[in-house]
Amino acid sequence: MFMGEHKHTIDAKGRLIIPSKFREELGQEFIITRGLDGCLFIFPQNEWKEFEEKLRNLPLIDKNARKFSRFFLAGATACELDKQGRILVPGALREFAGMDKEVMLAGMLNRIEVWSKERWDANNSYEDMDEIAAGMQNLGLNF
């Protein structure tokens, strides 16, 4: 289970250190792809296989289902950790996520989100959290 947030830098070659706490859960091989809200998603193999199966079951005849699947699958690539615990983030994914130097890695239970620091700050001000928490009741989450 992934939890917590970590600030790191991505080097000029596009390499990113994965925090040791996350490396244990990820294993040696995993998948990185475009994520929602302008970030990247990193999935361990087992979680990716479950997600892949859900995408596979979407109706091919539905235009939004095809677009949704394309968004995640066309951008997906398998990654391995190097000896220093880094991954190489492909250029197209760095460009999609607006990454150049500082990044935030956020544990989200079954995946890791990787954000440019600027987008993280812009998307994660928690001033409206009371309102959001109240709306979560409509989704079945009660406190």
mmCIF file of the C-alpha atoms, coordinates in Angstrom:
data_MODEL
# 
_entry.id   MODEL 
# 
loop_
_atom_site.group_PDB 
_atom_site.id 
_atom_site.type_symbol 
_atom_site.label_atom_id 
_atom_site.label_alt_id 
_atom_site.label_comp_id 
_atom_site.label_asym_id 
_atom_site.label_entity_id 
_atom_site.label_seq_id 
_atom_site.pdbx_PDB_ins_code 
_atom_site.Cartn_x 
_atom_site.Cartn_y 
_atom_site.Cartn_z 
_atom_site.occupancy 
_atom_site.B_iso_or_equiv 
_atom_site.pdbx_formal_charge 
_atom_site.auth_seq_id 
_atom_site.auth_comp_id 
_atom_site.auth_asym_id 
_atom_site.auth_atom_id 
_atom_site.pdbx_PDB_model_num 
ATOM 1   C CA . MET A 1 1   ? 0.000   0.000  0.000   1.00 0.00 ? 1   MET A CA 1 
ATOM 2   C CA . PHE A 1 2   ? 1.431   3.360  -1.047  1.00 0.00 ? 2   PHE A CA 1 
ATOM 3   C CA . MET A 1 3   ? 1.068   6.354  1.277   1.00 0.00 ? 3   MET A CA 1 
ATOM 4   C CA . GLY A 1 4   ? 2.873   9.614  1.900   1.00 0.00 ? 4   GLY A CA 1 
ATOM 5   C CA . GLU A 1 5   ? 4.407   12.302 -0.267  1.00 0.00 ? 5   GLU A CA 1 
ATOM 6   C CA . HIS A 1 6   ? 8.018   12.796 -1.245  1.00 0.00 ? 6   HIS A CA 1 
ATOM 7   C CA . LYS A 1 7   ? 9.760   15.674 -2.990  1.00 0.00 ? 7   LYS A CA 1 
ATOM 8   C CA . HIS A 1 8   ? 12.506  14.688 -5.437  1.00 0.00 ? 8   HIS A CA 1 
ATOM 9   C CA . THR A 1 9   ? 14.240  15.997 -8.528  1.00 0.00 ? 9   THR A CA 1 
ATOM 10  C CA . ILE A 1 10  ? 14.339  14.594 -12.022 1.00 0.00 ? 10  ILE A CA 1 
ATOM 11  C CA . ASP A 1 11  ? 17.767  14.884 -13.642 1.00 0.00 ? 11  ASP A CA 1 
ATOM 12  C CA . ALA A 1 12  ? 18.600  16.159 -17.133 1.00 0.00 ? 12  ALA A CA 1 
ATOM 13  C CA . LYS A 1 13  ? 18.468  12.594 -18.492 1.00 0.00 ? 13  LYS A CA 1 
ATOM 14  C CA . GLY A 1 14  ? 14.946  12.100 -17.141 1.00 0.00 ? 14  GLY A CA 1 
ATOM 15  C CA . ARG A 1 15  ? 15.924  9.838  -14.248 1.00 0.00 ? 15  ARG A CA 1 
ATOM 16  C CA . LEU A 1 16  ? 13.878  9.946  -11.065 1.00 0.00 ? 16  LEU A CA 1 
ATOM 17  C CA . ILE A 1 17  ? 14.728  8.378  -7.712  1.00 0.00 ? 17  ILE A CA 1 
ATOM 18  C CA . ILE A 1 18  ? 11.882  6.291  -6.325  1.00 0.00 ? 18  ILE A CA 1 
ATOM 19  C CA . PRO A 1 19  ? 11.743  6.554  -2.507  1.00 0.00 ? 19  PRO A CA 1 
ATOM 20  C CA . SER A 1 20  ? 12.916  3.357  -0.807  1.00 0.00 ? 20  SER A CA 1 
ATOM 21  C CA . LYS A 1 21  ? 9.564   3.029  0.963   1.00 0.00 ? 21  LYS A CA 1 
ATOM 22  C CA . PHE A 1 22  ? 7.851   2.850  -2.450  1.00 0.00 ? 22  PHE A CA 1 
ATOM 23  C CA . ARG A 1 23  ? 10.475  0.596  -4.057  1.00 0.00 ? 23  ARG A CA 1 
ATOM 24  C CA . GLU A 1 24  ? 9.640   -2.260 -1.695  1.00 0.00 ? 24  GLU A CA 1 
ATOM 25  C CA . GLU A 1 25  ? 5.981   -2.217 -2.779  1.00 0.00 ? 25  GLU A CA 1 
ATOM 26  C CA . LEU A 1 26  ? 6.689   -1.687 -6.491  1.00 0.00 ? 26  LEU A CA 1 
ATOM 27  C CA . GLY A 1 27  ? 9.078   -4.549 -7.033  1.00 0.00 ? 27  GLY A CA 1 
ATOM 28  C CA . GLN A 1 28  ? 11.724  -4.473 -9.754  1.00 0.00 ? 28  GLN A CA 1 
ATOM 29  C CA . GLU A 1 29  ? 9.366   -4.049 -12.737 1.00 0.00 ? 29  GLU A CA 1 
ATOM 30  C CA . PHE A 1 30  ? 6.256   -1.867 -12.955 1.00 0.00 ? 30  PHE A CA 1 
ATOM 31  C CA . ILE A 1 31  ? 4.276   0.363  -15.315 1.00 0.00 ? 31  ILE A CA 1 
ATOM 32  C CA . ILE A 1 32  ? 4.313   4.156  -15.692 1.00 0.00 ? 32  ILE A CA 1 
ATOM 33  C CA . THR A 1 33  ? 1.641   5.925  -17.728 1.00 0.00 ? 33  THR A CA 1 
ATOM 34  C CA . ARG A 1 34  ? -0.303  9.142  -18.129 1.00 0.00 ? 34  ARG A CA 1 
ATOM 35  C CA . GLY A 1 35  ? -2.490  9.883  -15.142 1.00 0.00 ? 35  GLY A CA 1 
ATOM 36  C CA . LEU A 1 36  ? -5.455  12.094 -14.493 1.00 0.00 ? 36  LEU A CA 1 
ATOM 37  C CA . ASP A 1 37  ? -5.159  15.774 -13.529 1.00 0.00 ? 37  ASP A CA 1 
ATOM 38  C CA . GLY A 1 38  ? -1.882  16.148 -15.455 1.00 0.00 ? 38  GLY A CA 1 
ATOM 39  C CA . CYS A 1 39  ? 0.241   13.771 -13.371 1.00 0.00 ? 39  CYS A CA 1 
ATOM 40  C CA . LEU A 1 40  ? 1.731   10.332 -14.068 1.00 0.00 ? 40  LEU A CA 1 
ATOM 41  C CA . PHE A 1 41  ? 0.602   7.051  -12.526 1.00 0.00 ? 41  PHE A CA 1 
ATOM 42  C CA . ILE A 1 42  ? 2.996   4.269  -11.512 1.00 0.00 ? 42  ILE A CA 1 
ATOM 43  C CA . PHE A 1 43  ? 1.373   0.871  -10.986 1.00 0.00 ? 43  PHE A CA 1 
ATOM 44  C CA . PRO A 1 44  ? 2.936   -2.314 -9.586  1.00 0.00 ? 44  PRO A CA 1 
ATOM 45  C CA . GLN A 1 45  ? 2.508   -5.211 -12.045 1.00 0.00 ? 45  GLN A CA 1 
ATOM 46  C CA . ASN A 1 46  ? -0.367  -6.827 -10.133 1.00 0.00 ? 46  ASN A CA 1 
ATOM 47  C CA . GLU A 1 47  ? -2.362  -3.582 -9.932  1.00 0.00 ? 47  GLU A CA 1 
ATOM 48  C CA . TRP A 1 48  ? -1.687  -2.820 -13.602 1.00 0.00 ? 48  TRP A CA 1 
ATOM 49  C CA . LYS A 1 49  ? -2.989  -6.256 -14.610 1.00 0.00 ? 49  LYS A CA 1 
ATOM 50  C CA . GLU A 1 50  ? -6.242  -5.585 -12.712 1.00 0.00 ? 50  GLU A CA 1 
ATOM 51  C CA . PHE A 1 51  ? -6.571  -2.155 -14.338 1.00 0.00 ? 51  PHE A CA 1 
ATOM 52  C CA . GLU A 1 52  ? -5.777  -3.637 -17.756 1.00 0.00 ? 52  GLU A CA 1 
ATOM 53  C CA . GLU A 1 53  ? -8.542  -6.194 -17.310 1.00 0.00 ? 53  GLU A CA 1 
ATOM 54  C CA . LYS A 1 54  ? -11.051 -3.445 -16.501 1.00 0.00 ? 54  LYS A CA 1 
ATOM 55  C CA . LEU A 1 55  ? -10.003 -1.581 -19.650 1.00 0.00 ? 55  LEU A CA 1 
ATOM 56  C CA . ARG A 1 56  ? -10.254 -4.792 -21.680 1.00 0.00 ? 56  ARG A CA 1 
ATOM 57  C CA . ASN A 1 57  ? -13.867 -5.201 -20.537 1.00 0.00 ? 57  ASN A CA 1 
ATOM 58  C CA . LEU A 1 58  ? -14.952 -1.753 -21.726 1.00 0.00 ? 58  LEU A CA 1 
ATOM 59  C CA . PRO A 1 59  ? -17.179 -1.894 -24.811 1.00 0.00 ? 59  PRO A CA 1 
ATOM 60  C CA . LEU A 1 60  ? -15.175 -1.328 -27.979 1.00 0.00 ? 60  LEU A CA 1 
ATOM 61  C CA . ILE A 1 61  ? -18.184 0.280  -29.611 1.00 0.00 ? 61  ILE A CA 1 
ATOM 62  C CA . ASP A 1 62  ? -18.220 3.132  -27.063 1.00 0.00 ? 62  ASP A CA 1 
ATOM 63  C CA . LYS A 1 63  ? -16.163 6.114  -28.259 1.00 0.00 ? 63  LYS A CA 1 
ATOM 64  C CA . ASN A 1 64  ? -15.396 7.377  -24.724 1.00 0.00 ? 64  ASN A CA 1 
ATOM 65  C CA . ALA A 1 65  ? -14.288 3.902  -23.656 1.00 0.00 ? 65  ALA A CA 1 
ATOM 66  C CA . ARG A 1 66  ? -11.861 3.761  -26.590 1.00 0.00 ? 66  ARG A CA 1 
ATOM 67  C CA . LYS A 1 67  ? -10.532 7.242  -25.815 1.00 0.00 ? 67  LYS A CA 1 
ATOM 68  C CA . PHE A 1 68  ? -10.159 6.415  -22.107 1.00 0.00 ? 68  PHE A CA 1 
ATOM 69  C CA . SER A 1 69  ? -8.282  3.187  -22.882 1.00 0.00 ? 69  SER A CA 1 
ATOM 70  C CA . ARG A 1 70  ? -6.071  4.930  -25.431 1.00 0.00 ? 70  ARG A CA 1 
ATOM 71  C CA . PHE A 1 71  ? -5.165  7.618  -22.893 1.00 0.00 ? 71  PHE A CA 1 
ATOM 72  C CA . PHE A 1 72  ? -3.722  5.084  -20.461 1.00 0.00 ? 72  PHE A CA 1 
ATOM 73  C CA . LEU A 1 73  ? -2.471  2.329  -22.765 1.00 0.00 ? 73  LEU A CA 1 
ATOM 74  C CA . ALA A 1 74  ? -0.768  4.365  -25.491 1.00 0.00 ? 74  ALA A CA 1 
ATOM 75  C CA . GLY A 1 75  ? 1.235   6.244  -22.874 1.00 0.00 ? 75  GLY A CA 1 
ATOM 76  C CA . ALA A 1 76  ? 2.152   3.189  -20.805 1.00 0.00 ? 76  ALA A CA 1 
ATOM 77  C CA . THR A 1 77  ? 5.663   1.812  -20.592 1.00 0.00 ? 77  THR A CA 1 
ATOM 78  C CA . ALA A 1 78  ? 7.319   -0.865 -18.476 1.00 0.00 ? 78  ALA A CA 1 
ATOM 79  C CA . CYS A 1 79  ? 10.031  0.388  -16.122 1.00 0.00 ? 79  CYS A CA 1 
ATOM 80  C CA . GLU A 1 80  ? 12.787  -1.168 -14.085 1.00 0.00 ? 80  GLU A CA 1 
ATOM 81  C CA . LEU A 1 81  ? 14.741  0.292  -11.211 1.00 0.00 ? 81  LEU A CA 1 
ATOM 82  C CA . ASP A 1 82  ? 18.444  0.827  -11.799 1.00 0.00 ? 82  ASP A CA 1 
ATOM 83  C CA . LYS A 1 83  ? 21.030  0.080  -9.108  1.00 0.00 ? 83  LYS A CA 1 
ATOM 84  C CA . GLN A 1 84  ? 20.516  3.547  -7.570  1.00 0.00 ? 84  GLN A CA 1 
ATOM 85  C CA . GLY A 1 85  ? 16.738  3.070  -7.276  1.00 0.00 ? 85  GLY A CA 1 
ATOM 86  C CA . ARG A 1 86  ? 15.958  5.341  -10.235 1.00 0.00 ? 86  ARG A CA 1 
ATOM 87  C CA . ILE A 1 87  ? 13.677  5.023  -13.223 1.00 0.00 ? 87  ILE A CA 1 
ATOM 88  C CA . LEU A 1 88  ? 13.950  6.668  -16.606 1.00 0.00 ? 88  LEU A CA 1 
ATOM 89  C CA . VAL A 1 89  ? 10.771  8.653  -17.236 1.00 0.00 ? 89  VAL A CA 1 
ATOM 90  C CA . PRO A 1 90  ? 10.169  8.736  -21.008 1.00 0.00 ? 90  PRO A CA 1 
ATOM 91  C CA . GLY A 1 91  ? 10.327  12.179 -22.603 1.00 0.00 ? 91  GLY A CA 1 
ATOM 92  C CA . ALA A 1 92  ? 6.719   12.070 -23.816 1.00 0.00 ? 92  ALA A CA 1 
ATOM 93  C CA . LEU A 1 93  ? 5.504   11.390 -20.272 1.00 0.00 ? 93  LEU A CA 1 
ATOM 94  C CA . ARG A 1 94  ? 7.710   14.137 -18.812 1.00 0.00 ? 94  ARG A CA 1 
ATOM 95  C CA . GLU A 1 95  ? 6.276   16.532 -21.374 1.00 0.00 ? 95  GLU A CA 1 
ATOM 96  C CA . PHE A 1 96  ? 2.693   15.430 -20.644 1.00 0.00 ? 96  PHE A CA 1 
ATOM 97  C CA . ALA A 1 97  ? 3.196   16.013 -16.902 1.00 0.00 ? 97  ALA A CA 1 
ATOM 98  C CA . GLY A 1 98  ? 5.117   19.288 -17.310 1.00 0.00 ? 98  GLY A CA 1 
ATOM 99  C CA . MET A 1 99  ? 8.166   17.929 -15.477 1.00 0.00 ? 99  MET A CA 1 
ATOM 100 C CA . ASP A 1 100 ? 11.527  19.602 -15.619 1.00 0.00 ? 100 ASP A CA 1 
ATOM 101 C CA . LYS A 1 101 ? 13.243  19.568 -12.216 1.00 0.00 ? 101 LYS A CA 1 
ATOM 102 C CA . GLU A 1 102 ? 11.271  19.293 -8.974  1.00 0.00 ? 102 GLU A CA 1 
ATOM 103 C CA . VAL A 1 103 ? 8.654   16.564 -8.687  1.00 0.00 ? 103 VAL A CA 1 
ATOM 104 C CA . MET A 1 104 ? 6.342   15.226 -6.023  1.00 0.00 ? 104 MET A CA 1 
ATOM 105 C CA . LEU A 1 105 ? 5.615   11.527 -5.573  1.00 0.00 ? 105 LEU A CA 1 
ATOM 106 C CA . ALA A 1 106 ? 2.373   10.764 -3.743  1.00 0.00 ? 106 ALA A CA 1 
ATOM 107 C CA . GLY A 1 107 ? 1.338   7.326  -2.510  1.00 0.00 ? 107 GLY A CA 1 
ATOM 108 C CA . MET A 1 108 ? -2.290  6.640  -3.425  1.00 0.00 ? 108 MET A CA 1 
ATOM 109 C CA . LEU A 1 109 ? -2.896  3.160  -1.953  1.00 0.00 ? 109 LEU A CA 1 
ATOM 110 C CA . ASN A 1 110 ? -2.624  1.053  -5.157  1.00 0.00 ? 110 ASN A CA 1 
ATOM 111 C CA . ARG A 1 111 ? -0.478  3.428  -7.234  1.00 0.00 ? 111 ARG A CA 1 
ATOM 112 C CA . ILE A 1 112 ? 1.997   6.294  -7.054  1.00 0.00 ? 112 ILE A CA 1 
ATOM 113 C CA . GLU A 1 113 ? 1.232   9.668  -8.593  1.00 0.00 ? 113 GLU A CA 1 
ATOM 114 C CA . VAL A 1 114 ? 4.176   11.667 -9.958  1.00 0.00 ? 114 VAL A CA 1 
ATOM 115 C CA . TRP A 1 115 ? 3.586   15.410 -10.300 1.00 0.00 ? 115 TRP A CA 1 
ATOM 116 C CA . SER A 1 116 ? 5.597   18.406 -11.366 1.00 0.00 ? 116 SER A CA 1 
ATOM 117 C CA . LYS A 1 117 ? 5.984   20.528 -8.228  1.00 0.00 ? 117 LYS A CA 1 
ATOM 118 C CA . GLU A 1 118 ? 4.089   23.391 -9.877  1.00 0.00 ? 118 GLU A CA 1 
ATOM 119 C CA . ARG A 1 119 ? 1.085   21.231 -10.785 1.00 0.00 ? 119 ARG A CA 1 
ATOM 120 C CA . TRP A 1 120 ? 1.128   19.568 -7.368  1.00 0.00 ? 120 TRP A CA 1 
ATOM 121 C CA . ASP A 1 121 ? 0.902   22.945 -5.653  1.00 0.00 ? 121 ASP A CA 1 
ATOM 122 C CA . ALA A 1 122 ? -1.816  24.186 -8.037  1.00 0.00 ? 122 ALA A CA 1 
ATOM 123 C CA . ASN A 1 123 ? -3.972  21.043 -7.711  1.00 0.00 ? 123 ASN A CA 1 
ATOM 124 C CA . ASN A 1 124 ? -3.552  20.323 -4.030  1.00 0.00 ? 124 ASN A CA 1 
ATOM 125 C CA . SER A 1 125 ? -4.506  23.364 -2.042  1.00 0.00 ? 125 SER A CA 1 
ATOM 126 C CA . TYR A 1 126 ? -6.780  21.951 0.605   1.00 0.00 ? 126 TYR A CA 1 
ATOM 127 C CA . GLU A 1 127 ? -8.860  25.063 1.264   1.00 0.00 ? 127 GLU A CA 1 
ATOM 128 C CA . ASP A 1 128 ? -12.027 23.379 -0.057  1.00 0.00 ? 128 ASP A CA 1 
ATOM 129 C CA . MET A 1 129 ? -11.497 20.067 1.745   1.00 0.00 ? 129 MET A CA 1 
ATOM 130 C CA . ASP A 1 130 ? -14.514 20.444 4.067   1.00 0.00 ? 130 ASP A CA 1 
ATOM 131 C CA . GLU A 1 131 ? -16.777 20.850 1.035   1.00 0.00 ? 131 GLU A CA 1 
ATOM 132 C CA . ILE A 1 132 ? -15.127 17.923 -0.758  1.00 0.00 ? 132 ILE A CA 1 
ATOM 133 C CA . ALA A 1 133 ? -15.415 15.726 2.351   1.00 0.00 ? 133 ALA A CA 1 
ATOM 134 C CA . ALA A 1 134 ? -19.140 16.476 2.552   1.00 0.00 ? 134 ALA A CA 1 
ATOM 135 C CA . GLY A 1 135 ? -19.518 15.451 -1.099  1.00 0.00 ? 135 GLY A CA 1 
ATOM 136 C CA . MET A 1 136 ? -17.788 12.128 -0.445  1.00 0.00 ? 136 MET A CA 1 
ATOM 137 C CA . GLN A 1 137 ? -20.928 10.964 1.360   1.00 0.00 ? 137 GLN A CA 1 
ATOM 138 C CA . ASN A 1 138 ? -22.614 10.789 -2.061  1.00 0.00 ? 138 ASN A CA 1 
ATOM 139 C CA . LEU A 1 139 ? -19.944 8.261  -3.042  1.00 0.00 ? 139 LEU A CA 1 
ATOM 140 C CA . GLY A 1 140 ? -20.534 6.166  0.077   1.00 0.00 ? 140 GLY A CA 1 
ATOM 141 C CA . LEU A 1 141 ? -17.631 7.432  2.202   1.00 0.00 ? 141 LEU A CA 1 
ATOM 142 C CA . ASN A 1 142 ? -18.837 8.436  5.649   1.00 0.00 ? 142 ASN A CA 1 
ATOM 143 C CA . PHE A 1 143 ? -16.712 9.727  8.490   1.00 0.00 ? 143 PHE A CA 1 
# 
